[in-house]
Amino acid sequence: MRIVVLVSGRGSNFQAIVDNVAAKNLSVTCTQMITDNPNAYAIHRAHNAGIPVTVIDYHAFPSRKEYEVDLLLALDELQPDLIVLAGYMRIIGKEIVLAYKERIINIHPSLLPSFPGLHAQAQALAHGVKVAGCTVHFVDEEMDAGPIILQRCVRVCDDDTVEVLEERILAEEHIALSHAIQLFCDGKLKICDRRVFIL
Ligand code: GRF
């Protein structure tokens, strides 16, 4: 299976995929990293791992629509079996969602449907939840709303800062994302009425 990973910044989730592939805990080929951000630290990670990088600078385009035309062209050239959004901080447009229906997954740092969008960990703290976590889900046309593949949870402690909670959730993200990729690649995910069943 060929995966392409889309990243916008630090790239620790991308690194976890690379490390799991190297450790033979994940049997996929990561053929390319694509980033919308020419300054993303993840570019260094990809270079270190010998994974080719495509930079499609979001701010070089007059509109999101035009950016997405280039993104779709790049994806079509790569012919991925699965597109993985790993800290990709943009909404995927309708055309790409339709072209890769049920073949795009995203990691989000909350237990969806709670706290979609930005600053999910801060939202969780502000609401005083006692359990937080992360979600891997298929991407559809709504933000952070597609069918849920799996979730992992963490405790929220009384003295947690946003940074501490982010770290605790991130450790679970690194496990969850690779697990979901492997399930997809093994053909073990079945979507029925917006629910994902693990076969
Ligand atoms: C992660 O918390 C991810 O869930 C969110 O943005 C963060 C990206 O982290 N969408 P990294 O770039 O993978 O280190």
Tab-separated table of C-alpha atoms and ligand atoms in Angstrom:
chain	number	residue	atom	x	y	z
A	1	MET	CA	0.000	0.000	0.000
A	2	ARG	CA	1.206	3.463	-0.887
A	3	ILE	CA	0.466	6.300	1.466
A	4	VAL	CA	0.994	10.025	1.053
A	5	VAL	CA	1.171	12.113	4.223
A	6	LEU	CA	0.057	15.754	4.345
A	7	VAL	CA	1.690	17.861	7.042
A	8	SER	CA	1.726	21.573	7.926
A	9	GLY	CA	4.244	21.977	10.720
A	10	ARG	CA	6.242	20.069	13.301
A	11	GLY	CA	5.505	16.626	11.895
A	12	SER	CA	5.758	14.448	14.989
A	13	ASN	CA	2.866	12.296	13.739
A	14	PHE	CA	4.638	11.935	10.403
A	15	GLN	CA	7.796	10.931	12.290
A	16	ALA	CA	5.855	8.300	14.227
A	17	ILE	CA	4.693	6.783	10.924
A	18	VAL	CA	8.259	6.788	9.578
A	19	ASP	CA	9.556	5.183	12.779
A	20	ASN	CA	6.852	2.534	12.805
A	21	VAL	CA	7.582	1.647	9.188
A	22	ALA	CA	11.321	1.417	9.968
A	23	ALA	CA	10.585	-0.791	12.987
A	24	LYS	CA	8.353	-2.978	10.796
A	25	ASN	CA	5.368	-2.217	12.999
A	26	LEU	CA	3.586	-0.714	10.014
A	27	SER	CA	3.696	-2.338	6.610
A	28	VAL	CA	3.135	0.496	4.149
A	29	THR	CA	5.282	2.550	1.814
A	30	CYS	CA	5.272	6.250	2.502
A	31	THR	CA	5.889	7.504	-1.009
A	32	GLN	CA	5.722	11.244	-0.410
A	33	MET	CA	5.177	13.956	2.133
A	34	ILE	CA	3.224	16.970	0.909
A	35	THR	CA	3.213	20.220	2.817
A	36	ASP	CA	1.416	23.518	2.345
A	37	ASN	CA	4.109	25.258	4.397
A	38	PRO	CA	7.633	25.791	3.010
A	39	ASN	CA	8.892	26.348	6.566
A	40	ALA	CA	7.446	23.187	8.064
A	41	TYR	CA	9.914	21.402	10.362
A	42	ALA	CA	8.481	18.168	8.980
A	43	ILE	CA	10.449	18.800	5.760
A	44	HIS	CA	13.687	18.116	7.680
A	45	ARG	CA	12.197	14.945	9.071
A	46	ALA	CA	11.274	13.739	5.577
A	47	HIS	CA	14.747	14.535	4.242
A	48	ASN	CA	16.313	12.595	7.123
A	49	ALA	CA	14.064	9.653	6.351
A	50	GLY	CA	14.750	9.800	2.611
A	51	ILE	CA	11.110	10.489	1.802
A	52	PRO	CA	10.470	12.879	-1.106
A	53	VAL	CA	8.736	16.147	-0.289
A	54	THR	CA	6.367	18.230	-2.367
A	55	VAL	CA	5.900	21.795	-1.162
A	56	ILE	CA	2.710	23.454	-2.371
A	57	ASP	CA	2.901	26.842	-0.708
A	58	TYR	CA	-0.648	27.762	0.228
A	59	HIS	CA	0.139	31.474	0.344
A	60	ALA	CA	1.476	31.468	-3.214
A	61	PHE	CA	-2.052	30.922	-4.547
A	62	PRO	CA	-4.726	33.583	-4.982
A	63	SER	CA	-7.410	31.329	-3.522
A	64	ARG	CA	-7.955	28.025	-1.767
A	65	LYS	CA	-9.634	26.711	-4.895
A	66	GLU	CA	-6.507	27.268	-6.972
A	67	TYR	CA	-4.287	25.792	-4.289
A	68	GLU	CA	-6.454	22.704	-4.243
A	69	VAL	CA	-6.229	22.275	-8.020
A	70	ASP	CA	-2.461	21.893	-7.632
A	71	LEU	CA	-2.837	19.666	-4.611
A	72	LEU	CA	-5.204	17.353	-6.471
A	73	LEU	CA	-2.832	17.203	-9.455
A	74	ALA	CA	0.050	16.282	-7.148
A	75	LEU	CA	-2.015	13.586	-5.470
A	76	ASP	CA	-3.192	12.143	-8.775
A	77	GLU	CA	0.403	11.851	-9.971
A	78	LEU	CA	1.317	9.925	-6.846
A	79	GLN	CA	-1.663	7.546	-7.012
A	80	PRO	CA	-1.834	6.889	-3.275
A	81	ASP	CA	-3.971	4.121	-1.827
A	82	LEU	CA	-4.431	6.265	1.268
A	83	ILE	CA	-3.935	9.944	2.087
A	84	VAL	CA	-3.030	10.627	5.697
A	85	LEU	CA	-3.578	14.083	7.200
A	86	ALA	CA	-1.054	14.268	10.019
A	87	GLY	CA	-1.161	17.769	11.453
A	88	TYR	CA	-2.366	19.174	8.149
A	89	MET	CA	-3.968	22.448	9.187
A	90	ARG	CA	-6.269	23.032	6.218
A	91	ILE	CA	-9.701	21.875	5.267
A	92	ILE	CA	-9.748	19.427	2.380
A	93	GLY	CA	-12.040	20.684	-0.376
A	94	LYS	CA	-14.960	18.852	-1.899
A	95	GLU	CA	-13.188	17.854	-5.129
A	96	ILE	CA	-10.390	16.075	-3.315
A	97	VAL	CA	-12.784	14.470	-0.844
A	98	LEU	CA	-14.828	13.118	-3.755
A	99	ALA	CA	-11.791	12.005	-5.765
A	100	TYR	CA	-10.441	10.081	-2.768
A	101	LYS	CA	-13.697	9.091	-1.098
A	102	GLU	CA	-13.068	6.949	1.987
A	103	ARG	CA	-9.333	7.050	1.270
A	104	ILE	CA	-8.405	10.107	3.368
A	105	ILE	CA	-7.919	9.912	7.128
A	106	ASN	CA	-7.152	12.598	9.703
A	107	ILE	CA	-5.826	12.671	13.257
A	108	HIS	CA	-7.504	15.137	15.604
A	109	PRO	CA	-6.465	15.857	19.205
A	110	SER	CA	-9.848	15.423	20.882
A	111	LEU	CA	-12.479	12.798	21.404
A	112	LEU	CA	-14.707	13.846	18.517
A	113	PRO	CA	-17.421	14.988	18.148
A	114	SER	CA	-16.279	17.070	21.144
A	115	PHE	CA	-13.982	19.965	20.369
A	116	PRO	CA	-13.556	20.017	16.575
A	117	GLY	CA	-11.429	22.720	14.987
A	118	LEU	CA	-8.434	24.537	16.376
A	119	HIS	CA	-7.081	24.398	19.940
A	120	ALA	CA	-8.974	21.239	20.805
A	121	GLN	CA	-6.864	20.586	23.907
A	122	ALA	CA	-7.467	24.112	25.242
A	123	GLN	CA	-11.181	23.689	24.564
A	124	ALA	CA	-11.155	20.435	26.526
A	125	LEU	CA	-9.419	22.067	29.511
A	126	ALA	CA	-11.769	25.053	29.416
A	127	HIS	CA	-14.747	22.692	29.580
A	128	GLY	CA	-13.278	20.880	32.555
A	129	VAL	CA	-13.516	17.437	30.998
A	130	LYS	CA	-11.973	14.611	33.006
A	131	VAL	CA	-11.069	12.479	30.005
A	132	ALA	CA	-9.555	13.748	26.763
A	133	GLY	CA	-7.888	12.032	23.829
A	134	CYS	CA	-7.513	11.765	20.103
A	135	THR	CA	-9.538	10.525	17.163
A	136	VAL	CA	-8.620	9.101	13.776
A	137	HIS	CA	-11.465	9.521	11.313
A	138	PHE	CA	-12.226	9.413	7.635
A	139	VAL	CA	-12.392	12.836	6.031
A	140	ASP	CA	-15.621	14.032	4.513
A	141	GLU	CA	-16.831	17.473	3.505
A	142	GLU	CA	-17.456	18.648	7.079
A	143	MET	CA	-14.568	19.660	9.317
A	144	ASP	CA	-13.495	16.947	11.808
A	145	ALA	CA	-16.793	15.167	11.285
A	146	GLY	CA	-16.224	12.072	9.142
A	147	PRO	CA	-16.750	8.487	10.305
A	148	ILE	CA	-14.633	7.665	13.361
A	149	ILE	CA	-12.108	4.850	12.969
A	150	LEU	CA	-10.626	4.764	16.449
A	151	GLN	CA	-10.020	6.848	19.529
A	152	ARG	CA	-7.562	6.735	22.416
A	153	CYS	CA	-8.107	8.527	25.683
A	154	VAL	CA	-6.017	10.096	28.418
A	155	ARG	CA	-6.761	11.381	31.919
A	156	VAL	CA	-7.048	15.102	32.479
A	157	CYS	CA	-5.357	16.060	35.749
A	158	ASP	CA	-6.379	19.020	37.900
A	159	ASP	CA	-3.041	20.780	37.441
A	160	ASP	CA	-2.752	20.195	33.683
A	161	THR	CA	-1.683	23.109	31.530
A	162	VAL	CA	-2.582	23.099	27.831
A	163	GLU	CA	1.021	22.127	27.027
A	164	VAL	CA	1.032	19.174	29.426
A	165	LEU	CA	-2.293	17.899	28.112
A	166	GLU	CA	-1.127	18.338	24.505
A	167	GLU	CA	1.940	16.187	25.216
A	168	ARG	CA	-0.126	13.471	26.855
A	169	ILE	CA	-2.572	13.368	23.947
A	170	LEU	CA	0.217	13.527	21.359
A	171	ALA	CA	1.769	10.316	22.676
A	172	GLU	CA	-1.570	8.591	22.016
A	173	GLU	CA	-1.894	10.206	18.573
A	174	HIS	CA	1.386	8.620	17.552
A	175	ILE	CA	-0.003	5.169	18.372
A	176	ALA	CA	-3.521	5.750	17.044
A	177	LEU	CA	-2.573	7.030	13.614
A	178	SER	CA	-0.289	4.132	12.713
A	179	HIS	CA	-2.840	1.676	14.064
A	180	ALA	CA	-5.567	3.158	11.861
A	181	ILE	CA	-3.296	3.143	8.801
A	182	GLN	CA	-2.521	-0.523	9.344
A	183	LEU	CA	-6.208	-1.384	9.746
A	184	PHE	CA	-7.017	0.446	6.509
A	185	CYS	CA	-4.184	-1.215	4.630
A	186	ASP	CA	-5.205	-4.634	5.887
A	187	GLY	CA	-8.700	-4.024	4.493
A	188	LYS	CA	-10.192	-4.244	7.969
A	189	LEU	CA	-12.283	-1.057	7.925
A	190	LYS	CA	-15.844	-1.176	6.718
A	191	ILE	CA	-18.019	1.936	6.614
A	192	CYS	CA	-21.738	1.450	6.974
A	193	ASP	CA	-24.198	4.310	7.665
A	194	ARG	CA	-21.328	6.603	8.705
A	195	ARG	CA	-20.081	4.085	11.252
A	196	VAL	CA	-16.765	2.330	10.874
A	197	PHE	CA	-16.638	-1.352	11.762
A	198	ILE	CA	-13.328	-3.072	12.360
A	199	LEU	CA	-13.510	-6.503	10.774
B	1	GRF	C1	-1.473	17.210	16.375
B	1	GRF	O1	-1.931	17.394	17.679
B	1	GRF	C2	-2.606	16.907	15.442
B	1	GRF	O2	-3.596	16.128	16.021
B	1	GRF	C3	-3.128	18.284	15.187
B	1	GRF	O3	-1.997	19.098	15.059
B	1	GRF	C4	-0.933	18.505	15.790
B	1	GRF	C5	0.183	18.285	14.811
B	1	GRF	O4	1.318	17.767	15.425
B	1	GRF	N1	-4.004	18.327	14.023
B	1	GRF	P1	2.522	17.201	14.549
B	1	GRF	O5	2.760	18.187	13.420
B	1	GRF	O6	2.134	15.848	14.049
B	1	GRF	O7	3.677	17.151	15.509
